Coordinates of C-alpha atoms in Angstrom, one line a residue:
X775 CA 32.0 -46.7 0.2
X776 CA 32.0 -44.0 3.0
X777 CA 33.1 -45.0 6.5
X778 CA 30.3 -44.9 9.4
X779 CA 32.0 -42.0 10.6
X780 CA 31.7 -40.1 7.5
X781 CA 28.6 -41.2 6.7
X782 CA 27.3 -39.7 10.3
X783 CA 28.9 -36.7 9.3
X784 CA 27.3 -36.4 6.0
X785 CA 24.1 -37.6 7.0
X786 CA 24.0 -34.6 9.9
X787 CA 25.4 -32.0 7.4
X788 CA 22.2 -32.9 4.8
X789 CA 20.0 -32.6 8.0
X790 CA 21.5 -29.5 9.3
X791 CA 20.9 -28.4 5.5
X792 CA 17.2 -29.2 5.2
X793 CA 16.1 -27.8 8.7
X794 CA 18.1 -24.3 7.6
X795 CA 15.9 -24.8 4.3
X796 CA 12.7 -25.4 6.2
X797 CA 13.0 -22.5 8.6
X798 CA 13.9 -20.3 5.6
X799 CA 11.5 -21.2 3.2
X800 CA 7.5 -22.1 3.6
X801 CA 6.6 -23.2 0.1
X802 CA 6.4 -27.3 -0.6
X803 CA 8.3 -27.5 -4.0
X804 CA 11.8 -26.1 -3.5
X805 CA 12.3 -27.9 -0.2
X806 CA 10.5 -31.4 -1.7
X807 CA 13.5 -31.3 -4.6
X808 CA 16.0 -30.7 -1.9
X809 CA 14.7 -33.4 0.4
X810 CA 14.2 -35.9 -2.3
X811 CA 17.5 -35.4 -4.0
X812 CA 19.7 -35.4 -0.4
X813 CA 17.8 -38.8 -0.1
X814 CA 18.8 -40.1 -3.0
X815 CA 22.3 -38.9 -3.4
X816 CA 22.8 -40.2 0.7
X817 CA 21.5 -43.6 0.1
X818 CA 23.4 -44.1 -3.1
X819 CA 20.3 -44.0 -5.2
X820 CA 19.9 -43.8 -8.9
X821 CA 16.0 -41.6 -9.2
X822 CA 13.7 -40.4 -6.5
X823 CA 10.1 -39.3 -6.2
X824 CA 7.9 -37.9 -3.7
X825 CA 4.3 -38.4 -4.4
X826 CA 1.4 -36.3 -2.5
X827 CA -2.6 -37.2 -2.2
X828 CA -4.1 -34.8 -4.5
X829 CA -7.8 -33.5 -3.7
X830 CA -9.1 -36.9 -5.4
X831 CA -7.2 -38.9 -2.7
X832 CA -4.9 -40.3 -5.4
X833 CA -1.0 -40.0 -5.4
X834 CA 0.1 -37.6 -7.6
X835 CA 4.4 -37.2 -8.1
X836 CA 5.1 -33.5 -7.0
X837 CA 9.0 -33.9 -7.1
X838 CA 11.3 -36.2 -8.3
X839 CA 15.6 -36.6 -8.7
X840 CA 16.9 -38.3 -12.2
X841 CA 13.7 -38.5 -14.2
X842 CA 12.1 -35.6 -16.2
X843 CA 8.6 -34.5 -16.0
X844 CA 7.7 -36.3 -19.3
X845 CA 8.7 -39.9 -17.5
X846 CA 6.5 -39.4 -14.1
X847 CA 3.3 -41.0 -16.1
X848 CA 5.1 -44.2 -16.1
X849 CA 5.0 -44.4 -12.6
X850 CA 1.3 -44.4 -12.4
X851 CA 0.7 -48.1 -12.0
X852 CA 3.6 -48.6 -9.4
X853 CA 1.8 -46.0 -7.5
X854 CA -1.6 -47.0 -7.7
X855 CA 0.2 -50.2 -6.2
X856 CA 1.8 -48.4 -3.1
X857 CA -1.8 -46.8 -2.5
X858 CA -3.8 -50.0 -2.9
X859 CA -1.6 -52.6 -1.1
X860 CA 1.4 -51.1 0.3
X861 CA 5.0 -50.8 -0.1
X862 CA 5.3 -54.7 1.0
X863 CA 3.0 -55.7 -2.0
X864 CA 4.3 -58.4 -4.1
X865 CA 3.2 -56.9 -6.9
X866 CA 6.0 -54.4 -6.8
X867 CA 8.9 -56.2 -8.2
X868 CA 7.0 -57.1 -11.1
X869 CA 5.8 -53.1 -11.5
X870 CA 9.5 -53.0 -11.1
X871 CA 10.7 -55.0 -14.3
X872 CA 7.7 -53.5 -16.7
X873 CA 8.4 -50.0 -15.2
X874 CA 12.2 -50.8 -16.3
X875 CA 11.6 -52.2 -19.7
X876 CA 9.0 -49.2 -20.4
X877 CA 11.5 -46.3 -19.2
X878 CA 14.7 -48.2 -21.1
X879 CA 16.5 -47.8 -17.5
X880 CA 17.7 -50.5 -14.8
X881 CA 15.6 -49.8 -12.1
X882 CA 16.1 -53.3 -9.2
X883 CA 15.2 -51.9 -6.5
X884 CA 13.1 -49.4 -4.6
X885 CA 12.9 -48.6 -1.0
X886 CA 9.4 -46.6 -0.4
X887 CA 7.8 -44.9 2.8
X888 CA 4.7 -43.5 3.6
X889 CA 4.4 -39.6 4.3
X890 CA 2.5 -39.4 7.7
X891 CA 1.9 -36.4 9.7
X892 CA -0.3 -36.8 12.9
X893 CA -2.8 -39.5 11.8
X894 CA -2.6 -38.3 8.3
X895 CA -1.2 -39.7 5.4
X896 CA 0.3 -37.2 3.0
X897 CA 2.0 -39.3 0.3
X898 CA 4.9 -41.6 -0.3
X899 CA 8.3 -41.3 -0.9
X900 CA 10.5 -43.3 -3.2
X901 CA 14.1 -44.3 -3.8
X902 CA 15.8 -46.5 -6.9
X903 CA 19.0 -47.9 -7.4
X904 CA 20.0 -49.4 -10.6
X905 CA 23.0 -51.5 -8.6
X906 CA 21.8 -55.1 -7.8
X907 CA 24.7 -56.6 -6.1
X908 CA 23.7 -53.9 -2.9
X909 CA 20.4 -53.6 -1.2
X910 CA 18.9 -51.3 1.1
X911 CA 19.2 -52.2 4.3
X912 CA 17.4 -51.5 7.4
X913 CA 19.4 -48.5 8.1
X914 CA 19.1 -46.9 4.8
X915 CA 15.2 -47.5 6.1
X916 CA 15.8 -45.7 9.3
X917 CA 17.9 -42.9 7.4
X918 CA 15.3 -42.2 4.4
X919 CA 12.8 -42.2 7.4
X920 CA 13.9 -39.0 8.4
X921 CA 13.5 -37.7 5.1
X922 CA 10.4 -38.7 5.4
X923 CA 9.6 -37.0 8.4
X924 CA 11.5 -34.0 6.9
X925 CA 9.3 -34.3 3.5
X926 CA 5.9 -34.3 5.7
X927 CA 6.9 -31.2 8.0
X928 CA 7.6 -29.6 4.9
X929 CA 4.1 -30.4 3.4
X930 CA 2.6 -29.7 6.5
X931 CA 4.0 -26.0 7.0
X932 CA 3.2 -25.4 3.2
X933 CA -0.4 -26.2 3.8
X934 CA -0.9 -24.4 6.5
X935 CA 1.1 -21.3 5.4
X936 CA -1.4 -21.7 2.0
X937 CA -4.2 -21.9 4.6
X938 CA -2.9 -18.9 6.4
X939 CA -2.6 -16.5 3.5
X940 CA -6.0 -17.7 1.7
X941 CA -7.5 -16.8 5.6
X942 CA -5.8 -13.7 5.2
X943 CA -7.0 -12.9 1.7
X944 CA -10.2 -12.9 2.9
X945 CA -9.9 -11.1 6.0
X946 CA -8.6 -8.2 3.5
X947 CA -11.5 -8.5 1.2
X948 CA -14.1 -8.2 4.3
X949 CA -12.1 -5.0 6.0
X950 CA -11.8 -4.0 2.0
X951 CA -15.3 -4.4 1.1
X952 CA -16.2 -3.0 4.4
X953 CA -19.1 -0.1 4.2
X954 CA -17.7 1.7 7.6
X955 CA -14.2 2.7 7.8
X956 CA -11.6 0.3 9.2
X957 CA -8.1 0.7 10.3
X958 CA -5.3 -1.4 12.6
X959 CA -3.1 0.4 15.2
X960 CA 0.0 -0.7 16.2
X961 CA 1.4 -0.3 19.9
X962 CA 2.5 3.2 19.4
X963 CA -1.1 3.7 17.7
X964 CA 0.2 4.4 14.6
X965 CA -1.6 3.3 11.2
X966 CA -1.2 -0.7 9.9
X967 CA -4.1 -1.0 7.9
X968 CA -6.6 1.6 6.2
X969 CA -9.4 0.6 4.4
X970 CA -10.7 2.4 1.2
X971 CA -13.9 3.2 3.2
X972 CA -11.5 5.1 5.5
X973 CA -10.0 6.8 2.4
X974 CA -13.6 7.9 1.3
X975 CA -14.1 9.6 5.0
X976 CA -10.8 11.1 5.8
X977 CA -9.6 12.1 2.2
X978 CA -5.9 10.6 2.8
X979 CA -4.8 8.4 0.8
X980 CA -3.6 5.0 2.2
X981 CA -0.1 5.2 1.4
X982 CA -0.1 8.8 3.3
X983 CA -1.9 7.7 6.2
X984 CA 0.1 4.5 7.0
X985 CA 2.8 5.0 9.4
X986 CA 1.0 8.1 10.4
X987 CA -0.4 8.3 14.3
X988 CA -4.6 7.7 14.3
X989 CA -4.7 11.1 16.1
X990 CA -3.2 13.1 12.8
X991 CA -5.1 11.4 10.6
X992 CA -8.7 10.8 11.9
X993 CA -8.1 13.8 14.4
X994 CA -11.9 13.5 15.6
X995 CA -12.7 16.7 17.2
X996 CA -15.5 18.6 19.6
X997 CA -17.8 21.5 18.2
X998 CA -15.0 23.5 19.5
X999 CA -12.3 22.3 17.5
X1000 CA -10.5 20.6 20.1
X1001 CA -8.4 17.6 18.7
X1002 CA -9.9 14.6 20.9
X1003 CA -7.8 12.1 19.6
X1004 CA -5.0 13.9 21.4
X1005 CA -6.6 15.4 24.4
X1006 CA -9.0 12.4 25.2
X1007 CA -8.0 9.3 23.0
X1008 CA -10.2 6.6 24.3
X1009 CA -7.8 4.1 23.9
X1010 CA -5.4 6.1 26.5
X1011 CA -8.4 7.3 29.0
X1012 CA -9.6 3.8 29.1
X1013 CA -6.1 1.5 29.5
X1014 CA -8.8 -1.3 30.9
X1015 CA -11.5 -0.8 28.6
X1016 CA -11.7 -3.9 25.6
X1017 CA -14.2 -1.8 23.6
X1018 CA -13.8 1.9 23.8
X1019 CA -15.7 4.6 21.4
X1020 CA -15.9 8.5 20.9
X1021 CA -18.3 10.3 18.5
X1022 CA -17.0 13.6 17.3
X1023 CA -16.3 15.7 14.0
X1024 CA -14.2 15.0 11.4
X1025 CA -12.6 17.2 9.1
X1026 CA -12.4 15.4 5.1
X1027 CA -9.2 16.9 3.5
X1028 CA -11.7 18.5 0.7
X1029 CA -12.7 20.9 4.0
X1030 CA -16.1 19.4 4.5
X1031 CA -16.8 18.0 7.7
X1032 CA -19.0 14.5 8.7
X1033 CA -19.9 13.6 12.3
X1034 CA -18.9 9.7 13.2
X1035 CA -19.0 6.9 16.1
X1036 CA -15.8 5.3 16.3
X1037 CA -15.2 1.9 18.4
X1038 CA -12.0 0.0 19.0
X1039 CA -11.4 -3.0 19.7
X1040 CA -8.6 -4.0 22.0
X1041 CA -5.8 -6.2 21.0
X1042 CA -3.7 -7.4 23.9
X1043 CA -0.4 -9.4 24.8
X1044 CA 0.2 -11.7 26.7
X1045 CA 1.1 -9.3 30.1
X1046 CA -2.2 -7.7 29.6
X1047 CA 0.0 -4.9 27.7
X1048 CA -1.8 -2.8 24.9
X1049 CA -0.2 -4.5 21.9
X1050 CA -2.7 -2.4 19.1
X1051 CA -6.3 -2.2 18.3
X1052 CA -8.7 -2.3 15.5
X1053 CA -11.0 0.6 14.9
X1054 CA -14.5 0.8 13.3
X1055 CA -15.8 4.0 12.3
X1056 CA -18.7 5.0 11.0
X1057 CA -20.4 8.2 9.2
X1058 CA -23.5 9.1 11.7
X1059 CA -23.6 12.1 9.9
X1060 CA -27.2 12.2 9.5
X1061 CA -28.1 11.0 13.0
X1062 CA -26.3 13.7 14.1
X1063 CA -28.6 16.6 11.8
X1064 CA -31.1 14.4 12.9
X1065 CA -30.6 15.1 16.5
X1066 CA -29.6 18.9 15.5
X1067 CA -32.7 19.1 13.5
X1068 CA -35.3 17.5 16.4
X1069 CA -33.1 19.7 19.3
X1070 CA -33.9 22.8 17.0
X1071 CA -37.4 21.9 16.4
X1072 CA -38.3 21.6 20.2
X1073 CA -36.3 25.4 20.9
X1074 CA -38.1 26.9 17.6
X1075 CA -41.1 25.3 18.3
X1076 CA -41.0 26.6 22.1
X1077 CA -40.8 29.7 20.8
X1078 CA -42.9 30.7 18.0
X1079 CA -45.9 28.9 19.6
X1080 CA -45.7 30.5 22.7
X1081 CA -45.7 34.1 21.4
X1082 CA -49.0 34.1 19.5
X1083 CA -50.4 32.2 22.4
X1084 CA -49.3 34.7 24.4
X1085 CA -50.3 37.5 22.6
X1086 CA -54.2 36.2 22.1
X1087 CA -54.0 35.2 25.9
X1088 CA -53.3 38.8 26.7
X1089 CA -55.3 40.3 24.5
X1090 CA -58.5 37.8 25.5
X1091 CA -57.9 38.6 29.6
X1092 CA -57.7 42.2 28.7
X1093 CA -60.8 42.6 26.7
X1094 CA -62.7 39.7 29.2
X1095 CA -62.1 42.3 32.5
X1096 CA -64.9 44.8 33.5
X1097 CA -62.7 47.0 35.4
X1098 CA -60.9 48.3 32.4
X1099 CA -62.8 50.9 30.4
X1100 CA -61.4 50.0 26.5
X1101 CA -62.4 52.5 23.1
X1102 CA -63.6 51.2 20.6
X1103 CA -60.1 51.9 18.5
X1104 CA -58.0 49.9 21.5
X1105 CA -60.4 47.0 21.1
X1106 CA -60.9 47.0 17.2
X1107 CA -56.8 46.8 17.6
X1108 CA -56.9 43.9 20.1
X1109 CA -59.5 41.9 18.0
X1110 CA -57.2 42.5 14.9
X1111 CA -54.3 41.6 16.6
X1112 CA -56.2 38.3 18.0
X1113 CA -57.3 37.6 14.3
X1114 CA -53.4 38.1 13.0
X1115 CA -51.9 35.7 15.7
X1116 CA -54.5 33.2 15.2
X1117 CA -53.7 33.3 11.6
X1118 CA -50.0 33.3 12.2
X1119 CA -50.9 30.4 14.4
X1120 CA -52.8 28.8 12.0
X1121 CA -50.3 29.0 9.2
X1122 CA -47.2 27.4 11.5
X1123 CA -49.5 24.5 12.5
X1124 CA -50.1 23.9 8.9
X1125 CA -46.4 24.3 7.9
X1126 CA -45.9 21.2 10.6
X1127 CA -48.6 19.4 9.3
X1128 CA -47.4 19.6 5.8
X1129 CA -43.5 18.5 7.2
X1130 CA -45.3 15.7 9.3
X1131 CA -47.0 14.4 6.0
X1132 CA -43.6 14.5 4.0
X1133 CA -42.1 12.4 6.3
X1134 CA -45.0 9.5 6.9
X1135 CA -44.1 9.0 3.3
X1136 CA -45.6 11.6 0.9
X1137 CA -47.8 14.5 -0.8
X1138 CA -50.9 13.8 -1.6
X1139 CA -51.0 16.1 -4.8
X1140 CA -54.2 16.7 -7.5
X1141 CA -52.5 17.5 -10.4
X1142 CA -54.3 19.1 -13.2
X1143 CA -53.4 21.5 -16.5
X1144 CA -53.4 25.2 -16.0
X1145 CA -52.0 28.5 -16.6
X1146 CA -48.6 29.4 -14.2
X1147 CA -48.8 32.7 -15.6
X1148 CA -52.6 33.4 -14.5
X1149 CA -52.2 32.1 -11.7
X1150 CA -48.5 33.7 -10.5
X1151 CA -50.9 37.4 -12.0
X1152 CA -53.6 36.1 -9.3
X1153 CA -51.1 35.8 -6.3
X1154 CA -48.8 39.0 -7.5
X1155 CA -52.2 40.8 -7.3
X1156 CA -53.0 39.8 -3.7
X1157 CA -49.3 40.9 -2.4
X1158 CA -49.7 43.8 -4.3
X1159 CA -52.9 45.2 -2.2
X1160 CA -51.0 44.4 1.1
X1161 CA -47.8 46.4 0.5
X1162 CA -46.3 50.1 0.2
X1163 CA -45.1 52.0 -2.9
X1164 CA -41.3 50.3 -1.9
X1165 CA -42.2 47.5 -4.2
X1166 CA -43.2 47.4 -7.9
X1167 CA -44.3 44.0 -9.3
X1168 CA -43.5 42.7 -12.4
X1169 CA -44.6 39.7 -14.7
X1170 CA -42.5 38.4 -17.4
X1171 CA -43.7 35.3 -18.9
X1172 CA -43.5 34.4 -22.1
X1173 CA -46.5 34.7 -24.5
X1174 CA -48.3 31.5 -24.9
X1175 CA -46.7 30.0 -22.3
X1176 CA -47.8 26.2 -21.9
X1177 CA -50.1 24.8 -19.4
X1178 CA -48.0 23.0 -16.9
X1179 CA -49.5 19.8 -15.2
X1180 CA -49.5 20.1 -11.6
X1181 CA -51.3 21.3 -8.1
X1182 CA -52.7 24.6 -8.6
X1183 CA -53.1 25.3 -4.7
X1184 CA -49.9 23.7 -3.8
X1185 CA -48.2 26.0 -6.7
X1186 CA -50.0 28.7 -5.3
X1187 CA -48.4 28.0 -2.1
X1188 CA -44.9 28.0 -3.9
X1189 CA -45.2 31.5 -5.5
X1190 CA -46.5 32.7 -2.1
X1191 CA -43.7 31.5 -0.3
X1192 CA -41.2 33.4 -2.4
X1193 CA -43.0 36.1 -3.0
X1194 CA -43.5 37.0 0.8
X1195 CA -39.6 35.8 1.4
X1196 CA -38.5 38.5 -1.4
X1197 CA -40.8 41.7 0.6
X1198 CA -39.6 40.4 3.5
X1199 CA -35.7 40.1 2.7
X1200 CA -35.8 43.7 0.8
X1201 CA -36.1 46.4 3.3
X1202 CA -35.7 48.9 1.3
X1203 CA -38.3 47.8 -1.6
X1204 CA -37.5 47.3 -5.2
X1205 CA -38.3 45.5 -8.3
X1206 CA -39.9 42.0 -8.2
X1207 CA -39.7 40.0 -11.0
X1208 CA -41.8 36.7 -11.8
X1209 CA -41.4 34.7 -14.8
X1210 CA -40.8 32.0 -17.1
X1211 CA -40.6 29.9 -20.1
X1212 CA -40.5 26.5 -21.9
X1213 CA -37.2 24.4 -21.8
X1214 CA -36.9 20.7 -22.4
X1215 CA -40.9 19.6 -21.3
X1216 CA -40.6 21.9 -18.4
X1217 CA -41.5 25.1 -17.3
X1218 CA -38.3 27.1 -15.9
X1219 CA -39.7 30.0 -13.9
X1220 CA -38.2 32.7 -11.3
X1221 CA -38.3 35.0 -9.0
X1222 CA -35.9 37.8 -8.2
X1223 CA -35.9 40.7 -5.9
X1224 CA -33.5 43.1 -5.2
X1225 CA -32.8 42.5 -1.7
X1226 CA -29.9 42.1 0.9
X1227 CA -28.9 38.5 -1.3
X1228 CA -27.4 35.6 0.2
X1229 CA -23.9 34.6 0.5
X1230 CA -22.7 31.9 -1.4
X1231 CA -21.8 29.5 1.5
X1232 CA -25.2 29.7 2.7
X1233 CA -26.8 28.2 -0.2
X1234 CA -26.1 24.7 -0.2
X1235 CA -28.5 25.1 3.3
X1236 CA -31.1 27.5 2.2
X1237 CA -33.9 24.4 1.5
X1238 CA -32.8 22.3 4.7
X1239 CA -35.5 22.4 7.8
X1240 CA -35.4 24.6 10.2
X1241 CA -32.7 26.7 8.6
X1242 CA -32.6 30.2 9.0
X1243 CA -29.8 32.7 7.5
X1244 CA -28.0 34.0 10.0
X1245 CA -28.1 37.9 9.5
X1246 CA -30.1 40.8 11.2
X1247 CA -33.1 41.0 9.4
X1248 CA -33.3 37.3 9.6
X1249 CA -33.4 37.2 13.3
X1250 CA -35.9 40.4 13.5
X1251 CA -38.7 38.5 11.0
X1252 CA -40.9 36.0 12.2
X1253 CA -40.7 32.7 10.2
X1254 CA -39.0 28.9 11.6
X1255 CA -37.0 27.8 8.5
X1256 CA -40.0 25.7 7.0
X1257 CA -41.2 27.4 3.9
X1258 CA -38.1 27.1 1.3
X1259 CA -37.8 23.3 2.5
X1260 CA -41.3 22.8 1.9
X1261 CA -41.4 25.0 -1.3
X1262 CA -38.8 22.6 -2.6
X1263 CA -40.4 19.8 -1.5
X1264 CA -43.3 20.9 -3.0
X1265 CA -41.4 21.2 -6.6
X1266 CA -39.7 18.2 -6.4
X1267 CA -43.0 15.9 -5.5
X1268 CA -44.2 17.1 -9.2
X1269 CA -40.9 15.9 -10.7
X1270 CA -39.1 19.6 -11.2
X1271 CA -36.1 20.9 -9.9
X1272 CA -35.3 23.9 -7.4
X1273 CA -32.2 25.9 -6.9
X1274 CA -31.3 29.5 -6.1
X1275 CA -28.3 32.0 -6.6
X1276 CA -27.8 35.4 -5.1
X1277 CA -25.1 38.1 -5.1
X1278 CA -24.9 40.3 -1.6
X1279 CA -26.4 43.7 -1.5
X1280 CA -27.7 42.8 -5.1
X1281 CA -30.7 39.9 -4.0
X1282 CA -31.8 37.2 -4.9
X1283 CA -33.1 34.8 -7.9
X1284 CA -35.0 31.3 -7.3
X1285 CA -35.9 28.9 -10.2
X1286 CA -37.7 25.4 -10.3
X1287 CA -39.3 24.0 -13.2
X1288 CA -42.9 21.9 -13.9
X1289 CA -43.6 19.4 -16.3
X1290 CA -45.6 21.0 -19.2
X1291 CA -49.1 19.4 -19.6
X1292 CA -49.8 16.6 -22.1
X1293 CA -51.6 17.7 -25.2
X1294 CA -55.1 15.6 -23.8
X1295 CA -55.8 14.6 -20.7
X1296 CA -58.4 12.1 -19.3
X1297 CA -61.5 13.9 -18.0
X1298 CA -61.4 12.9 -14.7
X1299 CA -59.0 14.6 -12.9
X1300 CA -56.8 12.0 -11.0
X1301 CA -55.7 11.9 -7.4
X1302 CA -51.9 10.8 -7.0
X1303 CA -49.4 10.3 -3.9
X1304 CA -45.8 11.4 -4.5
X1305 CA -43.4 10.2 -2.1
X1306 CA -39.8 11.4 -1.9
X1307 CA -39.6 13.0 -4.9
X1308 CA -40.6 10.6 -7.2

């Protein structure tokens, strides 16, 4: 039997033990065993448990000292006892004896405690001894109750470090599944966290870009190239600011570029210090062209209508005044050159009309069998009459060629949109080609010329709106950018394809394809809307 001095001494080294266990170690089960077997061993115990409410509010063992897993089913009705009535229930030292005689071990007495944290009951925890001629006293009470309240910390802190991660498991799936890129900054604004949107904008890799400053990595720039995240970092030219953004260009690791809106929000310490930030950023890419697109529409627009309304203005007020004596030539001139600008005029309003259709949702197409080649001989034989020996014409589709199902007129206005881009892009004249042939229920046809080409960075832009590309002869012929993009629009509404290649110097070749006609059609000829393509 210890003295009271040694048994204060060991009952503050087994304390001292179990708060160095707890503030190492957050999960339940390791520090339940250690609690539940100090108890035991300081109290001069034979077994131990700890039980723990499971979700079903019953007790349910969850560590135990002397007795194997296979025995804790025995314990089942003394439990149900604690739970129902209470470690002062008579009942218990009869669930005592037949707990004894079922497990073949002395078991006379048991000291047992509730687990209470706050106004919550967590479980119970029991000590056995198999000695009779000693009982527990009311300080082996006091002493297991700081087990107790050891055991119910424990269970706490386990709970709501099981809370904490399952909380943070989610937060990672949201910022995970995120759609817009998301990253967390760290005092010295230096990567935490990076999203695999982020990955999909930038290019870097998350294991490159963490540790890395924002500024190197999404290095959001001006049209000028100038590094904003380092010259103007919001998060630096604001200091007060919560909520902070910039919008600016940045450069994917493939070389590509995307425009995009970032926004922070402001994570600070307690002395109002900047202690990191979270960042949202999104791909406004197509706002951006958007905006691009409507401020080059307005400029364009500014100027092409204004110079044939100009030109039949001055033309008009010269031929309207008395006091100017005009030949007949001069004014056959002027009335020809009123009759081309209203044409011209007249051909730009209708390329916005057709653009303004496309985008309230469609083209309203008549499609109907008939013969490309016939009709691409028709159109070939309108240019022909218009231009000078430079050019030579020449048709090369193949005999027999199927009827293809689709809008005559709108076709028409296909091959007359390339046709007049390849006299127009070949100065000095040459051979232009037309033809075509049957391929996989299509039509593929072309046309070539053998003018001043494109280069190959260029094409990827040659159907967009508005485009023009950007050489001399470009800039010196009329025209907004309209026809390719609604040539391919044109195509794509009958369900074909369009594409181009060119070399420099060498010219160009453009190819779409047109479903071939049905082998019978219903006699009336059908009206259809295509919208988008499709």
């Amino acid at each position: 039997m210890l003295e009271p001095q040694d048994l204060r001494l060991r009952q503050r080294d087994y304390l001292l033990r179990l708060m160095r266990a707890m503030a190492a170690q957050l999960d339940a089960e390791p520090l339940l065993n250690l609690v539940i077997a100090q108890a035991v061993e300081l109290l001069a115990g034979n077994y131990g448990l700890i039980a723990l409410y499971n979700p079903n509010q019953r007790l349910e063992i969850r560590a135990a000292y002397g007795l194997t897993p296979s025995l804790w089913s025995a314990f089942d009705e003394i439990l149900h006892v604690l739970q129902s009535e209470g470690p002062q229930s008579s009942q218990m030292s009869d669930e005592l004896s037949k707990l004894a005689t079922a497990l073949n071990v002395p078991l006379r007495q048991v000291v047992a405690l509730p687990m209470v944290t706050g106004d919550q009951q967590l479980g119970m925890m029991l000590v056995l001894r198999a000695a009779l001629n000693v009982g527990f006293t009311a300080d082996d009470r006091q002493l297991l109750s700081a087990f107790v309240d050891f055991a119910a910390i424990a269970v706490n802190n386990s709970q709501l470090y099981a809370e904490a991660i399952a909380e943070r498991g989610r937060l990672d799936a949201i910022i995970e599944a995120s759609a817009d890129g998301m990253m967390m900054l760290d005092t010295r604004w230096r990567i935490t966290r990076f999203n695999a949107a982020m990955e999909r904008l930038t290019g870097w890799s998350r294991e490159e870009a963490l540790g890395r400053p924002c500024a190197e990595v999404l290095a959001i720039h001006n049209q000028q190239g100038v590094n904003i995240c380092l010259t103007a970092c919001p998060l630096q030219l604001f200091p007060d600011n919560d909520h902070p953004s910039v919008e600016g260009w940045v450069t994917h690791r493939d070389g590509h570029e995307i425009y995009v809106g970032s926004s922070y929000s402001v994570v600070r310490e307690t002395n109002g210090r900047f202690g990191g930030a979270i960042a949202n950023i999104r791909d406004i890419t197509k706002q951006k062209r958007d905006e691009q697109q409507q401020s080059t529409f307005i400029s364009v627009m500014s100027h092409e209508l204004k110079t044939p309304v100009a030109i039949i203005k001055g033309y008009a007020s010269t031929l309207s005044r008395t006091d100017v004596k005009l030949n007949k030539a001069t004014k056959t001139e002027m009335l020809t050159g009123i009759e081309e600008e209203a044409d011209r005029l007249a051909r730009l309003i209708g390329d916005l009309l057709e653009v303004s259709r496309m985008q309230a949702g469609g083209l309203r197409l008549h499609p109907a069998p008939f013969d490309l080649s016939e009709l691409a001989a028709d159109v070939v034989a309108a240019f022909a009459s218009t231009v000078d020996q430079r050019f030579e014409f020449q048709l090369r589709f193949e005999p027999k060629l199927p009827h293809v199902y689709a809008d005559q007129e709108r076709i028409r206005m296909v091959l007359s949109n390339l046709i007049s881009n390849a006299i127009k892009y070949s100065p000095a004249g040459g051979v232009i080609r037309l033809g075509g042939w049957p391929e996989n229920g299509h039509v593929l046809s072309y046309v070539t010329d053998e003018g001043i080409g494109i280069a190959q960075e260029e094409l990827p832009k040659l159907f967009m709106p508005f485009y023009r590309v950007d050489n001399r002869l470009a800039r010196e012929t009329q025209g907004v950018g309209l026809g390719l993009y609604l040539t391919k629009a044109i195509i794509e509404a009958h369900g074909g394809r369009m594409w181009a290649d060119s070399t420099v110097g060498k010219g160009s070749r453009f190819y779409w394809t047109l479903p071939i006609a049905p082998p019978s059609l219903p006699d009336a000829e059908p009206s259809v809307i295509l919208a988008n393509g499709e």
